[in-house]
Structures are given as C-alpha cells and as structure tokens.
Amino acid sequence: MQNDVPVDKPAYPIESVDKALALLLLLRDRRALSVSEASRELGVAASTAHRLLAMLQYRGFVAQEPTTRAYTLGPVLAELGLAAVRGMDIRSQARPAMERLVAEVGETVHLGVLRGTDVLFQESVESAKALRVADRTGMTLPAHASAVGKALLAGLSKSQLHILYPDDALPAFRPNTIIHREELELALAVVRERGYATNADESEAGVSGVAAPIRDSFGQVCAALTVSAPTSRLTEEQVASIAPATINAAEDIGSRLG
C-alpha cells in the first residue's frame, strides 16, 4: 500500500507504527476489516494483526462491531477530522450558503458539529420573521433529540454509536424524545436512506427542524446544517420543500471544504 502523497521513506522506520497506520488507510477505503483480512493485507500473522487492531481500539482509532467482530474507524478519527475542519474555518465557508438558504426557506438556519453526545452550534443566520428561532451560536443540544444531531449521528457506524451510547436508555427531554438506543438506530437508518433528519418538539417545546449532513472530501460527515422553525409553521408540506433545499445547501458547503 502506498500513500496518496509521495513522501520519502524515513531513514529509521518503526515497522509496528507503519503497519498500524496502514490499517487505518485500509479502513479509510472500506467499511469494515476483519482480523484475517488485516493479516492478509499486511502480510503478517493473524496474532500480529489482532494486537495492532487491539491497540488502535484501545486508543479509540478503531472500534469493533459487536456482532461481526469486524473493525471500523473509531471516534478519535472523527474528532481529528472535526479538528481539521475547524482549522479550515467551516463557519466562513458555510455562511454564504446559510444566508441563501434563509432567503429561500424563510426560517433560521444553524451550523452544528458533534461533541460527544451533544451538538455544538457554531454559526446561525436568523430569519427576518418576527416569530423565529433565535441565534444558537455557542449553545448545545442533545444529539439524539435534535434534527441536526441525528444528521450527525447517522454518519457513525453502529459500533461508534454504541461507544457514545453504551446503554439502551436515553435521556428524555420532551414527550416526543427518542428514549431507546434501538429506536434511535431505526431513526438513523431512515436519515441515511432519505438524506435528511427531522425533529418535532423533541428537545424544545414548539420548535421543530430539518437537517442535512455536510460531508468532507472523503465523504465523512463533519458537520450538519439545520433549518429550525416554530412547529406551527413546519408542516409536512413545508418539510417536503425545505428538505431538498437544505440538502443542496449542505452539499454546497461540503464542496467548498476541499
């Protein structure tokens, strides 16, 4: 396996480090990797591949699927990716698309990133309407109880989700809040299928939303865009028209991240 960018090989390479990093590159290009596949790809014994994967799992770089026992990319890599996105100043990249989306749908738009089991709002563009959802920049909301959070969580594998939510019971904030991990997994499957997430009074009374994931150049979810509005205005018909516009705006931002 070779790097994407040609670099001279170090004069004193550390073989174990090289093979561990090679495993991460393998996982970049495929959804999951078994011990036997890792052994074959690296040309090492299965016991060696297992030790390498176990150490990467210990540090959070990979996670293990509970049913198949295969390994997937872990939460630490997602955190590193978010750090890189912050370095690119995603807010400035997202602002123009957010302003256009507000003008198109007439509701407040927020930009959020995942922080553990919460969503941190990094930017907002408010609607001009008198009754509107206010700027949330710097605020947090529970990911499982918000549209933007579900759009972000849908980018995780099952094992990554189980690391964030080790127990089946989830905190309840409103009568509509999802309170079981299994129910959340079903909701995230729907998000992946249709490309957007929704929230109807799940974290705040009278506030609903539609959100779409923002993907980086590797196809990984690094942030999400959400349209928030009073529930009285966010009818099924409105959701049907707002969702495509939100997806388009999220894709536009993703294309600008490089």
mmCIF file of C-alpha atoms in Angstrom:
data_model
loop_
_atom_site.group_PDB
_atom_site.id
_atom_site.type_symbol
_atom_site.label_atom_id
_atom_site.label_comp_id
_atom_site.label_asym_id
_atom_site.label_seq_id
_atom_site.Cartn_x
_atom_site.Cartn_y
_atom_site.Cartn_z
ATOM 1 C CA MET A 1 0.000 0.000 0.000
ATOM 2 C CA GLN A 2 1.270 3.494 -0.850
ATOM 3 C CA ASN A 3 0.480 6.937 0.473
ATOM 4 C CA ASP A 4 -1.685 9.320 -1.563
ATOM 5 C CA VAL A 5 1.083 11.958 -1.429
ATOM 6 C CA PRO A 6 4.622 10.818 -2.344
ATOM 7 C CA VAL A 7 6.937 11.170 0.659
ATOM 8 C CA ASP A 8 10.431 9.795 1.171
ATOM 9 C CA LYS A 9 10.501 6.796 3.491
ATOM 10 C CA PRO A 10 12.058 7.651 6.885
ATOM 11 C CA ALA A 11 15.668 6.588 7.388
ATOM 12 C CA TYR A 12 14.702 4.684 10.553
ATOM 13 C CA PRO A 13 11.134 3.423 10.094
ATOM 14 C CA ILE A 14 9.238 1.906 13.006
ATOM 15 C CA GLU A 15 7.580 -1.132 11.478
ATOM 16 C CA SER A 16 4.791 -1.527 14.038
ATOM 17 C CA VAL A 17 3.764 2.122 13.656
ATOM 18 C CA ASP A 18 3.857 1.808 9.873
ATOM 19 C CA LYS A 19 1.598 -1.255 9.929
ATOM 20 C CA ALA A 20 -0.850 0.357 12.364
ATOM 21 C CA LEU A 21 -1.134 3.393 10.095
ATOM 22 C CA ALA A 22 -1.520 1.091 7.084
ATOM 23 C CA LEU A 23 -4.530 -0.465 8.843
ATOM 24 C CA LEU A 24 -6.124 2.968 9.210
ATOM 25 C CA LEU A 25 -5.602 3.606 5.497
ATOM 26 C CA LEU A 26 -7.266 0.275 4.724
ATOM 27 C CA LEU A 27 -10.249 1.247 6.854
ATOM 28 C CA ARG A 28 -10.434 4.593 5.082
ATOM 29 C CA ASP A 29 -11.253 2.754 1.865
ATOM 30 C CA ARG A 30 -13.643 0.113 3.212
ATOM 31 C CA ARG A 31 -16.426 -0.006 5.778
ATOM 32 C CA ALA A 32 -15.015 -2.783 7.973
ATOM 33 C CA LEU A 33 -11.983 -5.037 8.318
ATOM 34 C CA SER A 34 -11.654 -8.452 9.938
ATOM 35 C CA VAL A 35 -8.504 -9.751 11.615
ATOM 36 C CA SER A 36 -7.961 -12.257 8.794
ATOM 37 C CA GLU A 37 -8.318 -9.523 6.153
ATOM 38 C CA ALA A 38 -5.879 -7.296 8.044
ATOM 39 C CA SER A 39 -3.427 -10.191 8.313
ATOM 40 C CA ARG A 40 -3.618 -10.874 4.594
ATOM 41 C CA GLU A 41 -3.346 -7.230 3.512
ATOM 42 C CA LEU A 42 -0.362 -6.501 5.774
ATOM 43 C CA GLY A 43 1.369 -9.812 5.192
ATOM 44 C CA VAL A 44 1.637 -10.555 8.913
ATOM 45 C CA ALA A 45 0.423 -13.295 11.229
ATOM 46 C CA ALA A 46 -3.173 -13.084 12.446
ATOM 47 C CA SER A 47 -1.906 -12.688 16.025
ATOM 48 C CA THR A 48 0.132 -9.636 14.976
ATOM 49 C CA ALA A 49 -2.823 -8.096 13.134
ATOM 50 C CA HIS A 50 -5.004 -8.691 16.192
ATOM 51 C CA ARG A 51 -2.505 -6.957 18.506
ATOM 52 C CA LEU A 52 -2.276 -3.962 16.190
ATOM 53 C CA LEU A 53 -6.044 -3.635 15.971
ATOM 54 C CA ALA A 54 -6.418 -4.092 19.732
ATOM 55 C CA MET A 55 -4.014 -1.209 20.390
ATOM 56 C CA LEU A 56 -5.791 1.023 17.877
ATOM 57 C CA GLN A 57 -9.079 0.132 19.563
ATOM 58 C CA TYR A 58 -7.627 0.949 22.987
ATOM 59 C CA ARG A 59 -6.739 4.450 21.772
ATOM 60 C CA GLY A 60 -10.106 4.920 20.046
ATOM 61 C CA PHE A 61 -8.787 4.904 16.477
ATOM 62 C CA VAL A 62 -10.860 1.838 15.595
ATOM 63 C CA ALA A 63 -13.982 0.249 17.044
ATOM 64 C CA GLN A 64 -15.229 -3.325 16.910
ATOM 65 C CA GLU A 65 -18.680 -4.274 15.676
ATOM 66 C CA PRO A 66 -20.387 -6.284 18.464
ATOM 67 C CA THR A 67 -21.980 -8.824 16.114
ATOM 68 C CA THR A 68 -19.485 -9.393 13.278
ATOM 69 C CA ARG A 69 -16.373 -8.621 15.401
ATOM 70 C CA ALA A 70 -15.013 -6.687 12.409
ATOM 71 C CA TYR A 71 -13.212 -3.399 12.971
ATOM 72 C CA THR A 72 -14.366 0.030 11.780
ATOM 73 C CA LEU A 73 -12.991 3.558 12.070
ATOM 74 C CA GLY A 74 -13.281 4.818 15.650
ATOM 75 C CA PRO A 75 -14.467 8.070 17.244
ATOM 76 C CA VAL A 76 -10.982 9.568 17.661
ATOM 77 C CA LEU A 77 -10.596 9.831 13.887
ATOM 78 C CA ALA A 78 -13.908 11.658 13.682
ATOM 79 C CA GLU A 79 -12.649 14.085 16.336
ATOM 80 C CA LEU A 80 -9.420 14.615 14.402
ATOM 81 C CA GLY A 81 -11.425 15.243 11.261
ATOM 82 C CA LEU A 82 -13.539 17.822 13.052
ATOM 83 C CA ALA A 83 -10.378 19.496 14.321
ATOM 84 C CA ALA A 84 -9.130 19.733 10.736
ATOM 85 C CA VAL A 85 -12.455 21.188 9.657
ATOM 86 C CA ARG A 86 -12.234 23.794 12.410
ATOM 87 C CA GLY A 87 -8.800 24.672 11.091
ATOM 88 C CA MET A 88 -10.353 25.337 7.674
ATOM 89 C CA ASP A 89 -12.857 27.697 9.348
ATOM 90 C CA ILE A 90 -16.014 25.944 8.240
ATOM 91 C CA ARG A 91 -18.044 28.872 9.523
ATOM 92 C CA SER A 92 -16.752 31.229 6.855
ATOM 93 C CA GLN A 93 -17.198 28.529 4.215
ATOM 94 C CA ALA A 94 -20.771 27.841 5.336
ATOM 95 C CA ARG A 95 -22.042 31.383 5.887
ATOM 96 C CA PRO A 96 -22.885 32.279 2.257
ATOM 97 C CA ALA A 97 -24.837 29.053 1.709
ATOM 98 C CA MET A 98 -26.628 29.547 5.030
ATOM 99 C CA GLU A 99 -27.687 33.073 4.066
ATOM 100 C CA ARG A 100 -29.004 31.829 0.719
ATOM 101 C CA LEU A 101 -30.931 29.045 2.458
ATOM 102 C CA VAL A 102 -32.546 31.511 4.879
ATOM 103 C CA ALA A 103 -33.599 33.670 1.944
ATOM 104 C CA GLU A 104 -35.040 30.607 0.180
ATOM 105 C CA VAL A 105 -36.992 28.992 3.038
ATOM 106 C CA GLY A 106 -37.610 31.998 5.293
ATOM 107 C CA GLU A 107 -36.532 30.274 8.513
ATOM 108 C CA THR A 108 -33.467 30.355 10.792
ATOM 109 C CA VAL A 109 -30.519 28.177 9.786
ATOM 110 C CA HIS A 110 -27.839 26.748 12.100
ATOM 111 C CA LEU A 111 -24.499 25.004 11.598
ATOM 112 C CA GLY A 112 -23.652 22.283 14.133
ATOM 113 C CA VAL A 113 -20.896 19.783 14.926
ATOM 114 C CA LEU A 114 -20.891 16.728 17.172
ATOM 115 C CA ARG A 115 -19.313 16.997 20.619
ATOM 116 C CA GLY A 116 -19.738 13.659 22.351
ATOM 117 C CA THR A 117 -23.482 13.111 22.684
ATOM 118 C CA ASP A 118 -24.238 16.820 22.190
ATOM 119 C CA VAL A 119 -24.400 19.151 19.216
ATOM 120 C CA LEU A 120 -22.415 22.387 19.426
ATOM 121 C CA PHE A 121 -23.863 25.174 17.290
ATOM 122 C CA GLN A 122 -21.047 27.050 15.560
ATOM 123 C CA GLU A 123 -22.988 29.517 13.433
ATOM 124 C CA SER A 124 -26.535 30.796 12.920
ATOM 125 C CA VAL A 125 -28.344 33.003 10.437
ATOM 126 C CA GLU A 126 -31.685 34.211 11.766
ATOM 127 C CA SER A 127 -34.915 34.521 9.849
ATOM 128 C CA ALA A 128 -36.352 38.019 9.437
ATOM 129 C CA LYS A 129 -39.753 36.877 10.694
ATOM 130 C CA ALA A 130 -40.991 38.288 13.994
ATOM 131 C CA LEU A 131 -41.675 34.807 15.380
ATOM 132 C CA ARG A 132 -38.499 32.851 14.739
ATOM 133 C CA VAL A 133 -35.922 30.546 16.305
ATOM 134 C CA ALA A 134 -33.103 32.683 17.696
ATOM 135 C CA ASP A 135 -29.340 32.514 17.132
ATOM 136 C CA ARG A 136 -27.897 29.443 18.905
ATOM 137 C CA THR A 137 -24.193 30.018 18.310
ATOM 138 C CA GLY A 138 -22.224 28.526 21.225
ATOM 139 C CA MET A 139 -25.203 26.595 22.573
ATOM 140 C CA THR A 140 -25.537 22.804 22.789
ATOM 141 C CA LEU A 141 -28.430 20.383 22.408
ATOM 142 C CA PRO A 142 -28.613 16.607 22.944
ATOM 143 C CA ALA A 143 -27.784 14.943 19.636
ATOM 144 C CA HIS A 144 -30.427 12.208 19.867
ATOM 145 C CA ALA A 145 -33.174 14.774 20.439
ATOM 146 C CA SER A 146 -32.434 17.195 17.587
ATOM 147 C CA ALA A 147 -32.583 17.089 13.803
ATOM 148 C CA VAL A 148 -29.032 18.364 13.449
ATOM 149 C CA GLY A 149 -27.813 15.776 15.958
ATOM 150 C CA LYS A 150 -29.498 12.908 14.141
ATOM 151 C CA ALA A 151 -27.981 14.090 10.850
ATOM 152 C CA LEU A 152 -24.555 13.905 12.525
ATOM 153 C CA LEU A 153 -25.141 10.595 14.310
ATOM 154 C CA ALA A 154 -26.268 8.991 11.039
ATOM 155 C CA GLY A 155 -22.675 9.350 9.843
ATOM 156 C CA LEU A 156 -21.421 6.980 12.557
ATOM 157 C CA SER A 157 -21.151 3.210 12.390
ATOM 158 C CA LYS A 158 -23.129 1.037 14.797
ATOM 159 C CA SER A 159 -20.063 0.427 16.959
ATOM 160 C CA GLN A 160 -19.254 4.149 17.102
ATOM 161 C CA LEU A 161 -22.836 4.874 18.120
ATOM 162 C CA HIS A 162 -22.639 2.247 20.874
ATOM 163 C CA ILE A 163 -19.493 3.889 22.221
ATOM 164 C CA LEU A 164 -21.353 7.181 22.531
ATOM 165 C CA TYR A 165 -24.468 5.493 23.926
ATOM 166 C CA PRO A 166 -23.364 2.369 25.844
ATOM 167 C CA ASP A 167 -26.814 1.925 27.435
ATOM 168 C CA ASP A 168 -30.155 1.405 25.739
ATOM 169 C CA ALA A 169 -31.874 4.093 27.822
ATOM 170 C CA LEU A 170 -31.502 7.660 26.505
ATOM 171 C CA PRO A 171 -32.367 10.885 28.362
ATOM 172 C CA ALA A 172 -35.907 12.131 27.824
ATOM 173 C CA PHE A 173 -36.409 15.877 27.367
ATOM 174 C CA ARG A 174 -39.877 16.039 25.831
ATOM 175 C CA PRO A 175 -42.721 13.526 25.318
ATOM 176 C CA ASN A 176 -41.556 13.075 21.693
ATOM 177 C CA THR A 177 -37.905 12.418 22.563
ATOM 178 C CA ILE A 178 -36.395 9.112 21.450
ATOM 179 C CA ILE A 179 -35.571 7.279 24.692
ATOM 180 C CA HIS A 180 -34.172 3.940 23.477
ATOM 181 C CA ARG A 181 -30.957 3.332 21.535
ATOM 182 C CA GLU A 182 -32.658 0.736 19.331
ATOM 183 C CA GLU A 183 -35.308 3.300 18.385
ATOM 184 C CA LEU A 184 -32.540 5.802 17.642
ATOM 185 C CA GLU A 185 -30.791 3.291 15.366
ATOM 186 C CA LEU A 186 -34.012 2.828 13.392
ATOM 187 C CA ALA A 187 -34.427 6.595 13.089
ATOM 188 C CA LEU A 188 -30.832 6.987 11.871
ATOM 189 C CA ALA A 189 -31.403 4.306 9.221
ATOM 190 C CA VAL A 190 -34.259 6.447 7.882
ATOM 191 C CA VAL A 191 -31.992 9.507 7.889
ATOM 192 C CA ARG A 192 -29.369 7.664 5.836
ATOM 193 C CA GLU A 193 -31.994 6.474 3.361
ATOM 194 C CA ARG A 194 -33.654 9.819 2.670
ATOM 195 C CA GLY A 195 -30.655 12.103 3.262
ATOM 196 C CA TYR A 196 -32.104 14.359 5.941
ATOM 197 C CA ALA A 197 -33.276 14.287 9.556
ATOM 198 C CA THR A 198 -36.254 15.844 11.296
ATOM 199 C CA ASN A 199 -37.194 16.880 14.805
ATOM 200 C CA ALA A 200 -40.683 17.673 16.068
ATOM 201 C CA ASP A 201 -40.721 19.115 19.597
ATOM 202 C CA GLU A 202 -38.144 16.525 20.717
ATOM 203 C CA SER A 203 -35.791 18.838 22.617
ATOM 204 C CA GLU A 204 -37.692 22.130 22.893
ATOM 205 C CA ALA A 205 -41.399 22.834 23.072
ATOM 206 C CA GLY A 206 -42.758 24.443 19.934
ATOM 207 C CA VAL A 207 -39.540 24.090 17.912
ATOM 208 C CA SER A 208 -39.019 21.692 15.016
ATOM 209 C CA GLY A 209 -36.299 21.273 12.436
ATOM 210 C CA VAL A 210 -34.964 19.726 9.248
ATOM 211 C CA ALA A 211 -31.241 18.922 8.953
ATOM 212 C CA ALA A 212 -28.800 17.542 6.389
ATOM 213 C CA PRO A 213 -25.222 16.289 6.876
ATOM 214 C CA ILE A 214 -22.195 18.131 5.491
ATOM 215 C CA ARG A 215 -19.579 15.748 4.108
ATOM 216 C CA ASP A 216 -15.895 16.460 3.593
ATOM 217 C CA SER A 217 -13.855 15.467 0.547
ATOM 218 C CA PHE A 218 -13.507 11.916 1.947
ATOM 219 C CA GLY A 219 -17.286 11.544 2.214
ATOM 220 C CA GLN A 220 -17.219 11.687 6.022
ATOM 221 C CA VAL A 221 -19.868 13.660 7.927
ATOM 222 C CA CYS A 222 -18.048 16.588 9.551
ATOM 223 C CA ALA A 223 -20.924 18.957 10.357
ATOM 224 C CA ALA A 224 -24.626 19.435 9.679
ATOM 225 C CA LEU A 225 -26.961 22.182 8.562
ATOM 226 C CA THR A 226 -30.400 22.581 10.089
ATOM 227 C CA VAL A 227 -33.438 24.735 9.422
ATOM 228 C CA SER A 228 -35.264 25.487 12.681
ATOM 229 C CA ALA A 229 -38.768 26.915 12.873
ATOM 230 C CA PRO A 230 -41.807 27.138 15.109
ATOM 231 C CA THR A 231 -43.595 23.791 14.946
ATOM 232 C CA SER A 232 -46.803 25.526 13.847
ATOM 233 C CA ARG A 233 -45.085 26.571 10.603
ATOM 234 C CA LEU A 234 -43.136 23.378 9.901
ATOM 235 C CA THR A 235 -45.927 21.296 8.385
ATOM 236 C CA GLU A 236 -45.352 18.108 6.391
ATOM 237 C CA GLU A 237 -45.700 20.151 3.202
ATOM 238 C CA GLN A 238 -43.077 22.613 4.420
ATOM 239 C CA VAL A 239 -40.697 19.814 5.374
ATOM 240 C CA ALA A 240 -41.087 18.357 1.885
ATOM 241 C CA SER A 241 -39.947 21.630 0.328
ATOM 242 C CA ILE A 242 -37.329 22.604 2.925
ATOM 243 C CA ALA A 243 -35.528 19.227 2.937
ATOM 244 C CA PRO A 244 -34.219 19.373 -0.671
ATOM 245 C CA ALA A 245 -33.086 22.980 -0.205
ATOM 246 C CA THR A 246 -31.253 22.035 2.991
ATOM 247 C CA ILE A 247 -29.563 19.057 1.329
ATOM 248 C CA ASN A 248 -28.433 21.259 -1.570
ATOM 249 C CA ALA A 249 -27.008 23.880 0.798
ATOM 250 C CA ALA A 250 -25.170 21.195 2.815
ATOM 251 C CA GLU A 251 -23.692 19.729 -0.373
ATOM 252 C CA ASP A 252 -22.596 23.195 -1.486
ATOM 253 C CA ILE A 253 -20.754 23.730 1.797
ATOM 254 C CA GLY A 254 -19.153 20.294 1.582
ATOM 255 C CA SER A 255 -17.870 21.030 -1.915
ATOM 256 C CA ARG A 256 -16.112 24.137 -0.582
ATOM 257 C CA LEU A 257 -14.220 22.303 2.137
ATOM 258 C CA GLY A 258 -11.776 20.742 -0.340
#
